[in-house]
Amino acid sequence: MRKWLEPVITAWTGIATHKLRSFLTTLGIVIGVAAVITLMSVGKGAEAQILANIKSLGSNLITIYPGAIMAFGVRGGASQTLTIQDAEAISQQVPYISAVAPAYSSRLQLIAGNKNTNAQVTGTTPQYLAVNNLKVAQGSFFTDDDYQRGNKVVVLGATVAEDLFAGTSPIGQQIRMGTVIARVIGVLESKGAMFGSPDEAVLMPLTAMQQAVAQPRTPQGGKIVSSISLTVTDEKYTEEVIASIKSLLRTRHKLSDFAEDDFNIMSTEQLASTLSEAIGTMTLLLGAIAAISLLVGGIGVMNIMLVSVLERTREIGIRKALGAKERDIWGQFLIEAAMLCLAGGIIGVILGWSVAFIIRSTGTMTTLVTADIVFLAVSVSVGIGLFFGFYPAWNASRLNPIEALRAE
Amino acid sequence: MIRLENITKTYRMGKQELTVLSGISLEVQKGELVAIMGPSGSGKTTLLNIIGCLDSPTSGKYVLDGREVSQLKGSELAEVRGRKIGFVFQSFNLLPRLSALANVELGMRYAGGIERRRAIEALSRVGLGDRLHHKPTELSGGEQQRVAIARALVKNPPLILADEPTGNLDSRAGAEVLSILKSLHAEQGITLIMITHDPNVARHCQRIIHLRDGQVVREERP
């Protein structure tokens, strides 16, 4: 028998002797590790999904919103400062821009036949399709010609189309929004995204939109828009483009050097990094909460190891009489604690993974188990075993052999 | 083999000092069979513990097999115990969860490593070749003590120490155990020191050392 194997076998015998007790001790670690894995996988899954959604918005996308920037990317105020003229100026004066799409949105009641729904109707330009990385599933998008003439045509998001025209083809059908009757010419391809989903969108030429709702104007007479989105020809120009737009808009809005921006420029990259940072923090928080149960499990291991040492005082005396050194005894109990926790860690990983898998299969949440979480959870659990096994093992190793032999 | 010079052992109990051994000088030759007798509290077990390197003397010099061991520390003493000394206890001290074979193998565990073949040989030597896989609770007292002897014997130590090896056994089992110990001594030349209360057991030894109040009061050679 190999020499390094003997302490492991001894430790295993110690564990196997008290099966139920070892199982219950391990359970604390199992639950802790499983909780860490499950919660972290939910967090990671959410992060991955949101990043994918943002990517699907188009990676070169820059969006300008009116209003001052606030902490954590939350826009404050309801200022109406962006105008169609701003969009035109940007399109003409800022380099490296492939398309600009100003948009004005308003919530309207849509009626088609006997069905109706409330939707965010967006008036925009034909460039909107390309800028926002959208595709048309049925029919077509409105053209420059529709835009120039102010034709009352709409393109529906997949969900809206389903709500209003369940089962039948919406192309060519009419819907009523307020006083305006518009003809459906296309349906967007579903993205199934959670974030700013185009599935809920109703798009029409901004010129036609102006007939349905009164588009507000600035004191200077500019037609106000809700946002201006644009795409950069290449990702590497993003920073430069943002800077150019910023200075152009500040000049156009006649802001003094000390005034804050009255608009907010957001690129997809910024959005992605802001969101993934926020989710990362939340994932960490979830993990930390789960880690507390791991700590409690570790204390359970220590407790049982102390009992076990006490119970096996005589055994320790016998081993010492047979020539066991302090480090032999110390090693025996430490390995035992580490094995308990390793087993707990492995079972916990399997359990946590299964739970993550079940959550994913039920479709409630996306989960993602990554190798680093598994590695972390298992090594932390072994670390806990070593940490909480240290004191009991040290106690055992320091027993006086004569007194230990006398113990009952 | 063993040379004790003026060994004392004092235990401190609060403010009082309790002298258990007061100046014992003793020599045991290689291959001797020695009995230690004396009333309870005369220091027999303490003396055996010191000889067995389970305990260190308060003062005095102890030379075992040419090496002074009285000043050694914990792990060095453990090393000496592992290599040189086999113990047989009155209460057997087998691990109840392990089979006879595993208990005997444990005797090698801290003394160079386990060899199953030798463990089986040692058990056969004490007449338990057919009881390898029995747990201690499935064995009689005499058999358990024979397993303990096999455990002491398996690492082939020059010295075996037995603390009332027949004390917990009936006379028949005691006689069996005694004859095994005697044959080990006779055939393998192992030095054997045993504590006993029983003059009939002591009679079998070459030398009887009488202790009283922590001192050697008399020696006899039956």
GROMACS .gro file of C-alpha atoms in nm, chain A residues 149-288:
model
  140
  149ARG     CA    1  -4.516   6.237  -4.837
  150GLY     CA    2  -4.612   6.169  -4.479
  151ASN     CA    3  -4.790   5.847  -4.579
  152LYS     CA    4  -4.989   5.697  -4.297
  153VAL     CA    5  -4.824   5.358  -4.288
  154VAL     CA    6  -4.708   5.160  -3.985
  155VAL     CA    7  -4.470   4.875  -3.916
  156LEU     CA    8  -4.562   4.667  -3.611
  157GLY     CA    9  -4.351   4.481  -3.358
  158ALA     CA   10  -4.418   4.108  -3.340
  159THR     CA   11  -4.609   4.124  -3.012
  160VAL     CA   12  -4.824   4.416  -3.115
  161ALA     CA   13  -4.906   4.242  -3.444
  162GLU     CA   14  -5.006   3.930  -3.254
  163ASP     CA   15  -5.221   4.133  -3.012
  164LEU     CA   16  -5.412   4.311  -3.285
  165PHE     CA   17  -5.423   4.057  -3.564
  166ALA     CA   18  -5.392   3.720  -3.390
  167GLY     CA   19  -5.366   3.453  -3.654
  168THR     CA   20  -5.439   3.669  -3.958
  169SER     CA   21  -5.188   3.853  -4.171
  170PRO     CA   22  -5.170   4.217  -4.064
  171ILE     CA   23  -5.024   4.338  -4.394
  172GLY     CA   24  -5.265   4.576  -4.566
  173GLN     CA   25  -5.496   4.594  -4.264
  174GLN     CA   26  -5.593   4.925  -4.113
  175ILE     CA   27  -5.551   5.041  -3.758
  176ARG     CA   28  -5.682   5.349  -3.594
  177MET     CA   29  -5.470   5.565  -3.364
  178GLY     CA   30  -5.659   5.862  -3.231
  179THR     CA   31  -5.797   6.044  -3.531
  180VAL     CA   32  -5.561   5.888  -3.781
  181ILE     CA   33  -5.616   5.567  -3.971
  182ALA     CA   34  -5.297   5.397  -4.082
  183ARG     CA   35  -5.223   5.099  -4.303
  184VAL     CA   36  -4.995   4.820  -4.182
  185ILE     CA   37  -4.717   4.758  -4.433
  186GLY     CA   38  -4.478   4.540  -4.235
  187VAL     CA   39  -4.408   4.334  -3.922
  188LEU     CA   40  -4.070   4.333  -3.750
  189GLU     CA   41  -3.879   4.018  -3.684
  190SER     CA   42  -3.908   3.919  -3.316
  191LYS     CA   43  -3.595   3.963  -3.108
  192GLY     CA   44  -3.748   3.823  -2.793
  193ALA     CA   45  -3.530   4.061  -2.600
  194MET     CA   46  -3.613   4.189  -2.256
  195PHE     CA   47  -3.439   4.519  -2.290
  196GLY     CA   48  -3.600   4.785  -2.512
  197SER     CA   49  -3.765   4.512  -2.711
  198PRO     CA   50  -3.871   4.610  -3.063
  199ASP     CA   51  -4.148   4.349  -3.029
  200GLU     CA   52  -4.360   4.612  -2.856
  201ALA     CA   53  -4.283   4.881  -3.110
  202VAL     CA   54  -4.512   5.056  -3.355
  203LEU     CA   55  -4.310   5.249  -3.612
  204MET     CA   56  -4.433   5.505  -3.861
  205PRO     CA   57  -4.290   5.798  -4.056
  206LEU     CA   58  -4.235   6.096  -3.826
  207THR     CA   59  -4.412   6.313  -4.082
  208ALA     CA   60  -4.723   6.096  -4.053
  209MET     CA   61  -4.695   6.083  -3.676
  210GLN     CA   62  -4.719   6.461  -3.666
  211GLN     CA   63  -5.070   6.430  -3.804
  212ALA     CA   64  -5.174   6.190  -3.531
  213VAL     CA   65  -5.031   6.377  -3.235
  214ALA     CA   66  -4.926   6.734  -3.195
  215GLN     CA   67  -4.548   6.722  -3.183
  216PRO     CA   68  -4.432   6.979  -2.928
  217ARG     CA   69  -4.195   7.253  -3.031
  218THR     CA   70  -3.918   7.440  -2.850
  219PRO     CA   71  -3.949   7.814  -2.791
  220GLN     CA   72  -3.719   7.853  -3.090
  221GLY     CA   73  -3.961   7.652  -3.304
  222GLY     CA   74  -3.762   7.329  -3.330
  223LYS     CA   75  -3.968   7.010  -3.345
  224ILE     CA   76  -3.893   6.813  -3.033
  225VAL     CA   77  -3.791   6.445  -3.056
  226SER     CA   78  -3.768   6.184  -2.781
  227SER     CA   79  -3.436   6.049  -2.892
  228ILE     CA   80  -3.186   6.052  -3.174
  229SER     CA   81  -3.016   5.724  -3.252
  230LEU     CA   82  -2.731   5.690  -3.494
  231THR     CA   83  -2.473   5.439  -3.600
  232VAL     CA   84  -2.103   5.493  -3.627
  233THR     CA   85  -1.923   5.360  -3.933
  234ASP     CA   86  -1.671   5.183  -3.714
  235GLU     CA   87  -1.665   5.107  -3.343
  236LYS     CA   88  -1.323   5.268  -3.308
  237TYR     CA   89  -1.470   5.612  -3.384
  238THR     CA   90  -1.732   5.588  -3.110
  239GLU     CA   91  -1.547   5.813  -2.863
  240GLU     CA   92  -1.467   6.068  -3.129
  241VAL     CA   93  -1.824   6.079  -3.257
  242ILE     CA   94  -1.960   6.118  -2.903
  243ALA     CA   95  -1.723   6.411  -2.845
  244SER     CA   96  -1.820   6.580  -3.174
  245ILE     CA   97  -2.191   6.542  -3.105
  246LYS     CA   98  -2.143   6.678  -2.757
  247SER     CA   99  -1.970   6.994  -2.871
  248LEU     CA  100  -2.213   7.040  -3.161
  249LEU     CA  101  -2.517   7.008  -2.938
  250ARG     CA  102  -2.371   7.237  -2.670
  251THR     CA  103  -2.315   7.501  -2.934
  252ARG     CA  104  -2.659   7.453  -3.085
  253HIS     CA  105  -2.826   7.462  -2.743
  254LYS     CA  106  -2.621   7.770  -2.653
  255LEU     CA  107  -2.496   7.623  -2.327
  256SER     CA  108  -2.241   7.825  -2.132
  257ASP     CA  109  -1.914   7.658  -2.035
  258PHE     CA  110  -2.040   7.603  -1.682
  259ALA     CA  111  -2.377   7.460  -1.767
  260GLU     CA  112  -2.437   7.090  -1.758
  261ASP     CA  113  -2.527   6.906  -2.075
  262ASP     CA  114  -2.901   6.915  -2.138
  263PHE     CA  115  -2.874   6.584  -2.320
  264ASN     CA  116  -2.731   6.247  -2.253
  265ILE     CA  117  -2.532   6.042  -2.500
  266MET     CA  118  -2.522   5.668  -2.450
  267SER     CA  119  -2.337   5.417  -2.661
  268THR     CA  120  -2.419   5.046  -2.655
  269GLU     CA  121  -2.075   4.981  -2.515
  270GLN     CA  122  -2.135   5.219  -2.227
  271LEU     CA  123  -2.475   5.070  -2.167
  272ALA     CA  124  -2.329   4.721  -2.168
  273SER     CA  125  -2.053   4.807  -1.927
  274THR     CA  126  -2.282   5.001  -1.695
  275LEU     CA  127  -2.535   4.722  -1.684
  276SER     CA  128  -2.287   4.441  -1.653
  277GLU     CA  129  -2.118   4.625  -1.370
  278ALA     CA  130  -2.448   4.663  -1.189
  279ILE     CA  131  -2.539   4.300  -1.244
  280GLY     CA  132  -2.190   4.192  -1.143
  281THR     CA  133  -2.233   4.371  -0.813
  282MET     CA  134  -2.565   4.203  -0.762
  283THR     CA  135  -2.424   3.862  -0.847
  284LEU     CA  136  -2.148   3.919  -0.597
  285LEU     CA  137  -2.402   4.017  -0.334
  286LEU     CA  138  -2.605   3.703  -0.400
  287GLY     CA  139  -2.288   3.497  -0.379
  288ALA     CA  140  -2.191   3.662  -0.054
   0.00000   0.00000   0.00000
